[in-house]
């Protein structure tokens, strides 16, 4: 049974290749703002266009923080990122970010 919202591996490869070709043909200044995304958010989007999965992006982050497991990853992120957020914003935004970077 085919799941909704999924495409075949061949179609996914073709779509990613088309995205890479399009991105390479347009300079960064011509691209302009992407729906209000920050520079860092656009960087993550580019990783997705390069074919990385959310899991692979999360694994890269975990590796850069030298975390050997999810608990260490969370502790490192909390120490380096979330403590700097304004009060009341940290926990919910942090939980949402971890859902995207699930590296289990």
Tab-separated table of N, CA and C in Angstrom:
chain	number	residue	atom	x	y	z
A	1	UNK	N	0.841	-1.177	0.000
A	1	UNK	CA	0.000	0.000	0.000
A	1	UNK	C	0.887	1.241	0.000
A	2	UNK	N	0.579	2.170	-0.857
A	2	UNK	CA	1.376	3.385	-0.972
A	2	UNK	C	0.883	4.439	0.014
A	3	UNK	N	1.813	5.081	0.679
A	3	UNK	CA	1.453	6.124	1.645
A	3	UNK	C	1.189	7.429	0.924
A	4	UNK	N	0.277	8.192	1.454
A	4	UNK	CA	-0.009	9.514	0.882
A	4	UNK	C	1.171	10.435	1.122
A	5	UNK	N	1.439	11.300	0.161
A	5	UNK	CA	2.491	12.281	0.325
A	5	UNK	C	3.881	11.755	0.029
A	6	UNK	N	4.003	10.531	-0.395
A	6	UNK	CA	5.308	9.946	-0.707
A	6	UNK	C	5.406	9.753	-2.208
A	7	UNK	N	6.616	9.776	-2.706
A	7	UNK	CA	6.824	9.496	-4.120
A	7	UNK	C	7.893	8.419	-4.245
A	8	UNK	N	8.009	7.888	-5.432
A	8	UNK	CA	8.982	6.817	-5.645
A	8	UNK	C	10.394	7.360	-5.483
A	9	UNK	N	11.360	6.506	-5.147
A	9	UNK	CA	12.750	6.963	-5.033
A	9	UNK	C	13.252	7.616	-6.320
A	10	UNK	N	12.853	7.083	-7.470
A	10	UNK	CA	13.278	7.668	-8.746
A	10	UNK	C	12.732	9.072	-8.933
A	11	UNK	N	11.458	9.264	-8.587
A	11	UNK	CA	10.858	10.591	-8.707
A	11	UNK	C	11.502	11.565	-7.731
A	12	UNK	N	11.823	11.095	-6.529
A	12	UNK	CA	12.479	11.961	-5.540
A	12	UNK	C	13.856	12.383	-6.032
A	13	UNK	N	14.616	11.439	-6.613
A	13	UNK	CA	15.941	11.780	-7.158
A	13	UNK	C	15.827	12.809	-8.274
A	14	UNK	N	14.841	12.613	-9.169
A	14	UNK	CA	14.648	13.553	-10.275
A	14	UNK	C	14.293	14.940	-9.759
A	15	UNK	N	13.434	14.994	-8.748
A	15	UNK	CA	13.035	16.275	-8.174
A	15	UNK	C	14.215	16.972	-7.509
A	16	UNK	N	15.015	16.234	-6.757
A	16	UNK	CA	16.199	16.820	-6.123
A	16	UNK	C	17.198	17.307	-7.160
A	17	UNK	N	17.391	16.540	-8.228
A	17	UNK	CA	18.318	16.954	-9.288
A	17	UNK	C	17.832	18.238	-9.949
A	18	UNK	N	16.532	18.338	-10.190
A	18	UNK	CA	15.979	19.556	-10.787
A	18	UNK	C	16.167	20.745	-9.851
A	19	UNK	N	15.975	20.535	-8.554
A	19	UNK	CA	16.176	21.611	-7.580
A	19	UNK	C	17.615	22.077	-7.535
A	20	UNK	N	18.558	21.135	-7.584
A	20	UNK	CA	19.986	21.504	-7.586
A	20	UNK	C	20.341	22.293	-8.839
A	21	UNK	N	19.824	21.851	-9.991
A	21	UNK	CA	20.099	22.546	-11.252
A	21	UNK	C	19.539	23.958	-11.203
A	22	UNK	N	18.322	24.094	-10.725
A	22	UNK	CA	17.698	25.410	-10.630
A	22	UNK	C	18.465	26.301	-9.669
A	23	UNK	N	18.833	25.761	-8.505
A	23	UNK	CA	19.567	26.554	-7.521
A	23	UNK	C	20.905	27.018	-8.080
A	24	UNK	N	21.595	26.156	-8.814
A	24	UNK	CA	22.899	26.509	-9.378
A	24	UNK	C	22.781	27.575	-10.461
A	25	UNK	N	21.617	27.653	-11.109
A	25	UNK	CA	21.459	28.606	-12.207
A	25	UNK	C	21.053	30.001	-11.738
A	26	UNK	N	20.724	30.148	-10.465
A	26	UNK	CA	20.269	31.435	-9.934
A	26	UNK	C	21.213	31.866	-8.821
A	27	UNK	N	21.738	33.088	-8.918
A	27	UNK	CA	22.659	33.573	-7.887
A	27	UNK	C	21.909	33.845	-6.589
A	28	UNK	N	22.643	33.887	-5.493
A	28	UNK	CA	22.038	34.122	-4.175
A	28	UNK	C	21.308	35.454	-4.140
A	29	UNK	N	21.873	36.489	-4.769
A	29	UNK	CA	21.224	37.801	-4.746
A	29	UNK	C	19.929	37.790	-5.546
A	30	UNK	N	19.857	36.963	-6.592
A	30	UNK	CA	18.636	36.874	-7.387
A	30	UNK	C	17.547	36.092	-6.666
A	31	UNK	N	17.959	35.198	-5.778
A	31	UNK	CA	16.982	34.381	-5.063
A	31	UNK	C	16.130	35.223	-4.130
A	32	UNK	N	16.748	36.216	-3.502
A	32	UNK	CA	16.018	37.076	-2.585
A	32	UNK	C	15.522	36.320	-1.365
A	33	UNK	N	14.700	36.984	-0.550
A	33	UNK	CA	14.188	36.328	0.655
A	33	UNK	C	13.257	35.175	0.289
A	34	UNK	N	13.337	34.116	1.055
A	34	UNK	CA	12.516	32.937	0.810
A	34	UNK	C	11.450	32.871	1.887
A	35	UNK	N	10.309	33.458	1.607
A	35	UNK	CA	9.194	33.376	2.533
A	35	UNK	C	9.509	33.813	3.945
A	36	UNK	N	10.390	34.784	4.107
A	36	UNK	CA	10.728	35.277	5.425
A	36	UNK	C	11.689	34.392	6.200
A	37	UNK	N	12.344	33.449	5.543
A	37	UNK	CA	13.298	32.580	6.236
A	37	UNK	C	14.581	33.336	6.546
A	38	UNK	N	15.171	33.014	7.679
A	38	UNK	CA	16.455	33.602	8.038
A	38	UNK	C	17.556	32.960	7.192
A	39	UNK	N	18.742	33.542	7.255
A	39	UNK	CA	19.879	32.987	6.517
A	39	UNK	C	20.159	31.548	6.962
A	40	UNK	N	20.092	31.302	8.241
A	40	UNK	CA	20.337	29.943	8.760
A	40	UNK	C	19.256	28.968	8.316
A	41	UNK	N	18.014	29.428	8.313
A	41	UNK	CA	16.923	28.556	7.866
A	41	UNK	C	17.075	28.218	6.382
A	42	UNK	N	17.488	29.193	5.596
A	42	UNK	CA	17.742	28.930	4.175
A	42	UNK	C	18.882	27.926	4.014
A	43	UNK	N	19.896	28.014	4.882
A	43	UNK	CA	21.007	27.055	4.827
A	43	UNK	C	20.512	25.630	5.061
A	44	UNK	N	19.605	25.466	6.003
A	44	UNK	CA	19.034	24.142	6.254
A	44	UNK	C	18.231	23.696	5.033
A	45	UNK	N	17.474	24.609	4.442
A	45	UNK	CA	16.726	24.294	3.226
A	45	UNK	C	17.635	23.843	2.102
A	46	UNK	N	18.797	24.467	1.991
A	46	UNK	CA	19.757	24.072	0.959
A	46	UNK	C	20.293	22.664	1.216
A	47	UNK	N	20.483	22.319	2.483
A	47	UNK	CA	20.906	20.950	2.808
A	47	UNK	C	19.842	19.942	2.368
A	48	UNK	N	18.576	20.304	2.573
A	48	UNK	CA	17.487	19.429	2.133
A	48	UNK	C	17.490	19.293	0.615
A	49	UNK	N	17.711	20.416	-0.091
A	49	UNK	CA	17.784	20.360	-1.553
A	49	UNK	C	18.977	19.548	-2.030
A	50	UNK	N	20.031	19.509	-1.238
A	50	UNK	CA	21.203	18.702	-1.585
A	50	UNK	C	20.946	17.212	-1.352
A	51	UNK	N	19.775	16.893	-0.814
A	51	UNK	CA	19.401	15.498	-0.651
A	51	UNK	C	19.558	14.934	0.743
A	52	UNK	N	19.994	15.747	1.710
A	52	UNK	CA	20.129	15.247	3.073
A	52	UNK	C	18.754	15.100	3.706
A	53	UNK	N	18.608	14.081	4.532
A	53	UNK	CA	17.366	13.897	5.272
A	53	UNK	C	17.435	14.706	6.566
A	54	UNK	N	16.293	14.859	7.215
A	54	UNK	CA	16.287	15.546	8.508
A	54	UNK	C	17.186	14.800	9.488
A	55	UNK	N	17.166	13.490	9.408
A	55	UNK	CA	18.004	12.673	10.290
A	55	UNK	C	19.481	12.957	10.037
A	56	UNK	N	19.881	13.077	8.759
A	56	UNK	CA	21.282	13.347	8.422
A	56	UNK	C	21.707	14.741	8.875
A	57	UNK	N	20.802	15.704	8.753
A	57	UNK	CA	21.107	17.064	9.221
A	57	UNK	C	21.282	17.050	10.736
A	58	UNK	N	20.383	16.359	11.433
A	58	UNK	CA	20.507	16.231	12.882
A	58	UNK	C	21.793	15.527	13.287
A	59	UNK	N	22.172	14.491	12.526
A	59	UNK	CA	23.408	13.754	12.828
A	59	UNK	C	24.630	14.653	12.658
A	60	UNK	N	24.608	15.511	11.655
A	60	UNK	CA	25.718	16.466	11.471
A	60	UNK	C	25.827	17.398	12.672
A	61	UNK	N	24.691	17.894	13.128
A	61	UNK	CA	24.700	18.780	14.298
A	61	UNK	C	25.234	18.037	15.519
A	62	UNK	N	24.742	16.814	15.710
A	62	UNK	CA	25.181	16.015	16.857
A	62	UNK	C	26.680	15.758	16.794
A	63	UNK	N	27.198	15.474	15.606
A	63	UNK	CA	28.626	15.221	15.441
A	63	UNK	C	29.437	16.478	15.751
A	64	UNK	N	28.964	17.640	15.291
A	64	UNK	CA	29.693	18.889	15.548
A	64	UNK	C	29.753	19.211	17.031
A	65	UNK	N	28.744	18.784	17.768
A	65	UNK	CA	28.724	19.018	19.211
A	65	UNK	C	29.401	17.883	19.980
A	66	UNK	N	29.914	16.894	19.262
A	66	UNK	CA	30.597	15.736	19.854
A	66	UNK	C	29.701	14.995	20.846
A	67	UNK	N	28.420	14.931	20.538
A	67	UNK	CA	27.475	14.215	21.386
A	67	UNK	C	27.369	12.779	20.890
A	68	UNK	N	27.529	11.825	21.781
A	68	UNK	CA	27.505	10.423	21.365
A	68	UNK	C	26.102	9.827	21.354
A	69	UNK	N	25.138	10.518	21.960
A	69	UNK	CA	23.765	10.017	21.947
A	69	UNK	C	22.795	11.197	22.041
A	70	UNK	N	21.512	10.891	21.944
A	70	UNK	CA	20.484	11.935	21.930
A	70	UNK	C	20.490	12.761	23.222
A	71	UNK	N	20.679	12.113	24.361
A	71	UNK	CA	20.675	12.839	25.634
A	71	UNK	C	21.811	13.865	25.689
A	72	UNK	N	23.001	13.472	25.240
A	72	UNK	CA	24.121	14.422	25.202
A	72	UNK	C	23.847	15.542	24.206
A	73	UNK	N	23.228	15.189	23.086
A	73	UNK	CA	22.877	16.178	22.066
A	73	UNK	C	21.936	17.229	22.654
A	74	UNK	N	20.908	16.764	23.351
A	74	UNK	CA	19.950	17.683	23.978
A	74	UNK	C	20.653	18.561	25.010
A	75	UNK	N	21.502	17.966	25.836
A	75	UNK	CA	22.213	18.734	26.862
A	75	UNK	C	23.121	19.788	26.231
A	76	UNK	N	23.829	19.417	25.165
A	76	UNK	CA	24.709	20.378	24.481
A	76	UNK	C	23.905	21.511	23.868
A	77	UNK	N	22.802	21.165	23.204
A	77	UNK	CA	21.971	22.208	22.592
A	77	UNK	C	21.400	23.139	23.656
A	78	UNK	N	20.935	22.547	24.749
A	78	UNK	CA	20.375	23.375	25.818
A	78	UNK	C	21.433	24.335	26.350
A	79	UNK	N	22.631	23.830	26.568
A	79	UNK	CA	23.710	24.641	27.117
A	79	UNK	C	24.154	25.728	26.146
A	80	UNK	N	24.264	25.401	24.859
A	80	UNK	CA	24.824	26.338	23.891
A	80	UNK	C	23.789	27.236	23.225
A	81	UNK	N	22.521	26.804	23.203
A	81	UNK	CA	21.519	27.550	22.445
A	81	UNK	C	20.359	28.036	23.306
A	82	UNK	N	19.640	27.111	23.911
A	82	UNK	CA	18.363	27.439	24.539
A	82	UNK	C	18.484	28.378	25.724
A	83	UNK	N	19.572	28.332	26.453
A	83	UNK	CA	19.717	29.214	27.621
A	83	UNK	C	19.768	30.683	27.226
A	84	UNK	N	20.088	30.956	25.986
A	84	UNK	CA	20.177	32.347	25.518
A	84	UNK	C	18.827	32.897	25.075
A	85	UNK	N	17.806	32.051	24.947
A	85	UNK	CA	16.504	32.498	24.480
A	85	UNK	C	15.786	33.274	25.575
A	86	UNK	N	14.915	34.208	25.181
A	86	UNK	CA	14.131	34.945	26.183
A	86	UNK	C	13.272	33.981	27.006
A	87	UNK	N	13.033	34.347	28.253
A	87	UNK	CA	12.252	33.487	29.140
A	87	UNK	C	10.873	33.229	28.546
A	88	UNK	N	10.398	32.010	28.681
A	88	UNK	CA	9.095	31.638	28.159
A	88	UNK	C	9.133	31.125	26.729
A	89	UNK	N	10.193	31.399	26.025
A	89	UNK	CA	10.302	30.987	24.629
A	89	UNK	C	11.087	29.688	24.503
A	90	UNK	N	12.043	29.494	25.383
A	90	UNK	CA	13.011	28.422	25.247
A	90	UNK	C	12.474	27.017	25.120
A	91	UNK	N	11.692	26.559	26.077
A	91	UNK	CA	11.332	25.146	26.097
A	91	UNK	C	10.493	24.708	24.914
A	92	UNK	N	9.442	25.470	24.559
A	92	UNK	CA	8.593	25.027	23.453
A	92	UNK	C	9.335	25.081	22.131
A	93	UNK	N	10.123	26.128	21.905
A	93	UNK	CA	10.875	26.218	20.656
A	93	UNK	C	11.956	25.147	20.616
A	94	UNK	N	12.558	24.871	21.747
A	94	UNK	CA	13.597	23.854	21.823
A	94	UNK	C	13.009	22.478	21.512
A	95	UNK	N	11.848	22.184	22.059
A	95	UNK	CA	11.193	20.900	21.800
A	95	UNK	C	10.862	20.752	20.322
A	96	UNK	N	10.389	21.822	19.686
A	96	UNK	CA	10.086	21.775	18.255
A	96	UNK	C	11.343	21.544	17.437
A	97	UNK	N	12.433	22.193	17.805
A	97	UNK	CA	13.694	22.017	17.081
A	97	UNK	C	14.193	20.585	17.205
A	98	UNK	N	14.046	19.991	18.373
A	98	UNK	CA	14.498	18.611	18.563
A	98	UNK	C	13.680	17.631	17.739
A	99	UNK	N	12.404	17.914	17.557
A	99	UNK	CA	11.571	17.028	16.746
A	99	UNK	C	12.093	16.957	15.319
A	100	UNK	N	12.616	18.066	14.812
A	100	UNK	CA	13.168	18.108	13.461
A	100	UNK	C	14.509	17.398	13.399
A	101	UNK	N	15.288	17.485	14.456
A	101	UNK	CA	16.653	16.940	14.462
A	101	UNK	C	16.730	15.567	15.102
A	102	UNK	N	15.667	14.807	15.068
A	102	UNK	CA	15.660	13.480	15.683
A	102	UNK	C	16.695	12.594	15.005
A	103	UNK	N	17.683	12.141	15.771
A	103	UNK	CA	18.769	11.335	15.203
A	103	UNK	C	18.752	9.902	15.719
A	104	UNK	N	17.657	9.464	16.277
A	104	UNK	CA	17.581	8.086	16.782
A	104	UNK	C	17.702	7.092	15.663
